[in-house]
Amino acid sequence: MATVNMVLCGLGGHGILFMTRILAEAALDKGFKVMGAETHGMAQRGGSVISHLRFGDMEGSMARSGTVHFLLSLDENEGYRNLPFLSRGGKLFVNTDPKNFPRQEVKGFLEDRYITSRAMPASLIARDLGAPRSSNLALLGFFAAFAEGPITYNELKITIEKISPSRLKEINNKIFEEGYNKRDLWKYDISH
């Protein structure tokens, strides 16, 4: 398998590590070689958190700038800050209002590099379902809806069921499913 690079980012407390664990365990269950690394502000709640996740044949755990196929951001500003990681033709998924995304000053960069950008209000979905700290699962469901990554919707769903604490299984699945069902928000993307 060719290497697939992902970067997941947000702020401390957003659930970046749980989202990374879901993707990594699903990939391992599928038989992929997986490497990952977390960087920046991990111990500090509210600080910048970046997780690198690599599948396939690779030698290091961190993706270089310009080599990431998928960037999932739980914070709009963190998404913009980590744009240099995306490869030409990469895919950007951000937790924000799709009607106001991306900002005008970023559109040229995205268009020049043929980066597809998609946004959905993951935080609002999680809040409306009574689990405001679970925007990570809504964004992951939204990402899975486009079937562009190496891990399928069903594989992610099975992994969420497997690793979620028993008291959270039902709500975690519900939030993931709701994010998946928001795939119609793609109409705001500016892909080529």
mmCIF file of C-alpha atoms in Angstrom:
data_model
loop_
_atom_site.group_PDB
_atom_site.id
_atom_site.type_symbol
_atom_site.label_atom_id
_atom_site.label_comp_id
_atom_site.label_asym_id
_atom_site.label_seq_id
_atom_site.Cartn_x
_atom_site.Cartn_y
_atom_site.Cartn_z
ATOM 1 C CA MET A 1 0.000 0.000 0.000
ATOM 2 C CA ALA A 2 1.220 3.492 -0.820
ATOM 3 C CA THR A 3 1.612 5.761 2.168
ATOM 4 C CA VAL A 4 -1.424 7.789 3.224
ATOM 5 C CA ASN A 5 -0.735 10.750 5.519
ATOM 6 C CA MET A 6 -3.248 12.402 7.812
ATOM 7 C CA VAL A 7 -2.997 15.303 10.233
ATOM 8 C CA LEU A 8 -5.655 15.875 12.863
ATOM 9 C CA CYS A 9 -5.577 19.162 14.727
ATOM 10 C CA GLY A 10 -7.471 21.267 17.187
ATOM 11 C CA LEU A 11 -7.151 22.570 20.701
ATOM 12 C CA GLY A 12 -6.573 20.607 23.882
ATOM 13 C CA GLY A 13 -9.831 19.073 25.050
ATOM 14 C CA HIS A 14 -11.255 18.677 21.541
ATOM 15 C CA GLY A 15 -10.671 14.925 21.434
ATOM 16 C CA ILE A 16 -7.883 14.802 18.854
ATOM 17 C CA LEU A 17 -6.262 11.820 20.564
ATOM 18 C CA PHE A 18 -9.494 9.800 20.655
ATOM 19 C CA MET A 19 -10.143 10.548 16.985
ATOM 20 C CA THR A 20 -6.567 9.502 16.181
ATOM 21 C CA ARG A 21 -7.005 6.293 18.162
ATOM 22 C CA ILE A 22 -10.194 5.401 16.267
ATOM 23 C CA LEU A 23 -8.488 5.869 12.889
ATOM 24 C CA ALA A 24 -5.322 4.032 13.976
ATOM 25 C CA GLU A 25 -7.152 1.037 15.446
ATOM 26 C CA ALA A 26 -9.424 0.753 12.416
ATOM 27 C CA ALA A 27 -6.352 0.784 10.173
ATOM 28 C CA LEU A 28 -4.576 -1.846 12.305
ATOM 29 C CA ASP A 29 -7.693 -4.048 12.215
ATOM 30 C CA LYS A 30 -7.588 -3.732 8.428
ATOM 31 C CA GLY A 31 -3.984 -4.954 8.424
ATOM 32 C CA PHE A 32 -2.283 -1.658 7.627
ATOM 33 C CA LYS A 33 1.066 -0.668 9.017
ATOM 34 C CA VAL A 34 0.365 2.418 11.150
ATOM 35 C CA MET A 35 2.625 5.069 12.673
ATOM 36 C CA GLY A 36 1.626 8.206 14.509
ATOM 37 C CA ALA A 37 2.927 11.074 16.587
ATOM 38 C CA GLU A 38 1.325 13.789 18.650
ATOM 39 C CA THR A 39 2.897 17.194 18.964
ATOM 40 C CA HIS A 40 2.370 20.636 20.528
ATOM 41 C CA GLY A 41 0.635 21.470 23.768
ATOM 42 C CA MET A 42 -0.684 18.001 24.574
ATOM 43 C CA ALA A 43 -0.592 18.456 28.344
ATOM 44 C CA GLN A 44 -2.099 21.905 28.295
ATOM 45 C CA ARG A 45 -5.871 22.054 27.964
ATOM 46 C CA GLY A 46 -6.746 24.606 25.335
ATOM 47 C CA GLY A 47 -3.312 24.497 23.695
ATOM 48 C CA SER A 48 -2.686 23.560 20.079
ATOM 49 C CA VAL A 49 -2.760 19.795 19.462
ATOM 50 C CA ILE A 50 -1.542 18.134 16.269
ATOM 51 C CA SER A 51 -1.607 14.424 15.605
ATOM 52 C CA HIS A 52 0.188 12.834 12.646
ATOM 53 C CA LEU A 53 -1.134 9.488 11.415
ATOM 54 C CA ARG A 54 0.464 7.505 8.609
ATOM 55 C CA PHE A 55 -0.721 4.299 6.946
ATOM 56 C CA GLY A 56 1.272 2.044 4.617
ATOM 57 C CA ASP A 57 4.975 2.004 3.833
ATOM 58 C CA MET A 58 6.822 4.734 5.710
ATOM 59 C CA GLU A 59 9.923 5.232 7.765
ATOM 60 C CA GLY A 60 8.939 7.976 10.191
ATOM 61 C CA SER A 61 5.896 8.836 12.239
ATOM 62 C CA MET A 62 5.571 12.480 11.215
ATOM 63 C CA ALA A 63 4.404 13.700 7.820
ATOM 64 C CA ARG A 64 6.422 16.420 6.139
ATOM 65 C CA SER A 65 4.957 19.691 4.970
ATOM 66 C CA GLY A 66 3.214 19.298 1.605
ATOM 67 C CA THR A 67 2.663 15.519 1.955
ATOM 68 C CA VAL A 68 -0.620 15.172 3.846
ATOM 69 C CA HIS A 69 -3.609 13.755 1.991
ATOM 70 C CA PHE A 70 -6.222 14.510 4.675
ATOM 71 C CA LEU A 71 -6.316 17.303 7.254
ATOM 72 C CA LEU A 72 -9.129 17.085 9.816
ATOM 73 C CA SER A 73 -9.418 20.132 12.054
ATOM 74 C CA LEU A 74 -11.680 20.589 15.050
ATOM 75 C CA ASP A 75 -10.900 24.307 15.101
ATOM 76 C CA GLU A 76 -11.052 26.605 12.072
ATOM 77 C CA ASN A 77 -7.949 28.616 12.999
ATOM 78 C CA GLU A 78 -5.930 25.450 13.651
ATOM 79 C CA GLY A 79 -7.022 24.220 10.232
ATOM 80 C CA TYR A 80 -5.654 27.349 8.579
ATOM 81 C CA ARG A 81 -2.459 27.163 10.631
ATOM 82 C CA ASN A 82 -1.801 23.592 9.461
ATOM 83 C CA LEU A 83 -2.629 24.102 5.762
ATOM 84 C CA PRO A 84 1.055 23.870 4.742
ATOM 85 C CA PHE A 85 0.948 20.153 5.603
ATOM 86 C CA LEU A 86 -1.570 19.467 2.813
ATOM 87 C CA SER A 87 -0.332 18.043 -0.460
ATOM 88 C CA ARG A 88 -1.472 19.230 -3.847
ATOM 89 C CA GLY A 89 -4.968 17.788 -4.260
ATOM 90 C CA GLY A 90 -5.309 17.191 -0.505
ATOM 91 C CA LYS A 91 -8.606 17.203 1.386
ATOM 92 C CA LEU A 92 -9.454 19.568 4.242
ATOM 93 C CA PHE A 93 -12.303 18.878 6.697
ATOM 94 C CA VAL A 94 -13.041 21.573 9.288
ATOM 95 C CA ASN A 95 -15.444 22.007 12.184
ATOM 96 C CA THR A 96 -17.023 25.356 11.351
ATOM 97 C CA ASP A 97 -20.008 26.978 9.642
ATOM 98 C CA PRO A 98 -19.772 25.956 5.971
ATOM 99 C CA LYS A 99 -21.421 29.184 4.801
ATOM 100 C CA ASN A 100 -18.461 31.240 6.015
ATOM 101 C CA PHE A 101 -15.693 28.834 5.081
ATOM 102 C CA PRO A 102 -13.044 29.147 3.831
ATOM 103 C CA ARG A 103 -11.991 32.714 4.531
ATOM 104 C CA GLN A 104 -11.425 34.840 1.468
ATOM 105 C CA GLU A 105 -7.694 35.245 2.114
ATOM 106 C CA VAL A 106 -7.220 31.435 2.047
ATOM 107 C CA LYS A 107 -9.230 30.630 -1.086
ATOM 108 C CA GLY A 108 -6.357 31.412 -3.472
ATOM 109 C CA PHE A 109 -4.018 29.001 -1.672
ATOM 110 C CA LEU A 110 -6.642 26.241 -1.747
ATOM 111 C CA GLU A 111 -7.435 26.791 -5.415
ATOM 112 C CA ASP A 112 -3.772 26.977 -6.479
ATOM 113 C CA ARG A 113 -3.066 23.640 -4.792
ATOM 114 C CA TYR A 114 -6.352 21.985 -5.853
ATOM 115 C CA ILE A 115 -7.261 21.375 -2.219
ATOM 116 C CA THR A 116 -10.840 20.350 -1.586
ATOM 117 C CA SER A 117 -12.222 22.062 1.494
ATOM 118 C CA ARG A 118 -15.301 20.880 3.324
ATOM 119 C CA ALA A 119 -16.810 22.220 6.524
ATOM 120 C CA MET A 120 -19.610 21.300 8.874
ATOM 121 C CA PRO A 121 -20.677 22.526 12.319
ATOM 122 C CA ALA A 122 -19.507 19.476 14.292
ATOM 123 C CA SER A 123 -19.604 21.352 17.602
ATOM 124 C CA LEU A 124 -23.244 22.310 17.111
ATOM 125 C CA ILE A 125 -24.209 18.748 16.219
ATOM 126 C CA ALA A 126 -22.485 17.345 19.310
ATOM 127 C CA ARG A 127 -24.008 20.034 21.526
ATOM 128 C CA ASP A 128 -27.510 19.472 20.131
ATOM 129 C CA LEU A 129 -27.175 15.748 20.870
ATOM 130 C CA GLY A 130 -26.206 16.456 24.473
ATOM 131 C CA ALA A 131 -22.472 15.684 24.219
ATOM 132 C CA PRO A 132 -20.738 18.995 23.464
ATOM 133 C CA ARG A 133 -17.264 17.483 23.878
ATOM 134 C CA SER A 134 -17.855 14.962 21.063
ATOM 135 C CA SER A 135 -17.437 17.187 18.015
ATOM 136 C CA ASN A 136 -14.549 14.884 17.051
ATOM 137 C CA LEU A 137 -16.994 12.061 16.309
ATOM 138 C CA ALA A 138 -19.283 14.311 14.248
ATOM 139 C CA LEU A 139 -16.331 15.494 12.135
ATOM 140 C CA LEU A 140 -15.076 11.922 11.747
ATOM 141 C CA GLY A 141 -18.528 10.846 10.537
ATOM 142 C CA PHE A 142 -18.565 13.728 8.055
ATOM 143 C CA PHE A 143 -15.117 12.697 6.793
ATOM 144 C CA ALA A 144 -16.259 9.062 6.443
ATOM 145 C CA ALA A 145 -19.277 10.116 4.370
ATOM 146 C CA PHE A 146 -17.071 11.038 1.418
ATOM 147 C CA ALA A 147 -15.347 7.616 1.295
ATOM 148 C CA GLU A 148 -12.033 9.162 0.251
ATOM 149 C CA GLY A 149 -9.793 7.814 2.986
ATOM 150 C CA PRO A 150 -8.244 4.389 3.484
ATOM 151 C CA ILE A 151 -10.727 3.511 6.266
ATOM 152 C CA THR A 152 -14.417 3.045 5.464
ATOM 153 C CA TYR A 153 -17.471 4.277 7.307
ATOM 154 C CA ASN A 154 -18.303 0.730 8.456
ATOM 155 C CA GLU A 155 -14.754 0.113 9.704
ATOM 156 C CA LEU A 156 -14.827 3.347 11.696
ATOM 157 C CA LYS A 157 -18.258 2.550 13.103
ATOM 158 C CA ILE A 158 -17.085 -0.889 14.280
ATOM 159 C CA THR A 159 -14.004 0.640 15.900
ATOM 160 C CA ILE A 160 -16.024 3.338 17.690
ATOM 161 C CA GLU A 161 -18.281 0.611 19.072
ATOM 162 C CA LYS A 162 -15.245 -1.439 20.139
ATOM 163 C CA ILE A 163 -13.227 1.244 21.932
ATOM 164 C CA SER A 164 -15.882 3.557 23.363
ATOM 165 C CA PRO A 165 -16.517 3.167 27.094
ATOM 166 C CA SER A 166 -19.785 1.262 27.561
ATOM 167 C CA ARG A 167 -21.589 4.285 29.020
ATOM 168 C CA LEU A 168 -20.726 6.325 25.885
ATOM 169 C CA LYS A 169 -21.226 3.749 23.105
ATOM 170 C CA GLU A 170 -24.761 4.832 22.242
ATOM 171 C CA ILE A 171 -24.100 8.582 22.147
ATOM 172 C CA ASN A 172 -20.762 8.169 20.345
ATOM 173 C CA ASN A 173 -22.426 6.125 17.609
ATOM 174 C CA LYS A 174 -25.290 8.612 17.362
ATOM 175 C CA ILE A 175 -22.944 11.597 16.949
ATOM 176 C CA PHE A 176 -20.783 9.762 14.392
ATOM 177 C CA GLU A 177 -23.932 8.847 12.439
ATOM 178 C CA GLU A 178 -25.248 12.415 12.551
ATOM 179 C CA GLY A 179 -21.937 13.736 11.192
ATOM 180 C CA TYR A 180 -22.104 11.142 8.425
ATOM 181 C CA ASN A 181 -25.614 12.299 7.534
ATOM 182 C CA LYS A 182 -24.400 15.898 7.071
ATOM 183 C CA ARG A 183 -22.477 15.025 3.896
ATOM 184 C CA ASP A 184 -24.891 17.171 1.895
ATOM 185 C CA LEU A 185 -22.983 20.191 3.207
ATOM 186 C CA TRP A 186 -20.395 19.468 0.500
ATOM 187 C CA LYS A 187 -22.127 22.020 -1.709
ATOM 188 C CA TYR A 188 -19.932 24.642 -0.055
ATOM 189 C CA ASP A 189 -16.653 23.043 -1.102
ATOM 190 C CA ILE A 190 -14.475 24.803 -3.689
ATOM 191 C CA SER A 191 -12.821 21.744 -5.148
ATOM 192 C CA HIS A 192 -11.770 21.581 -8.760
#
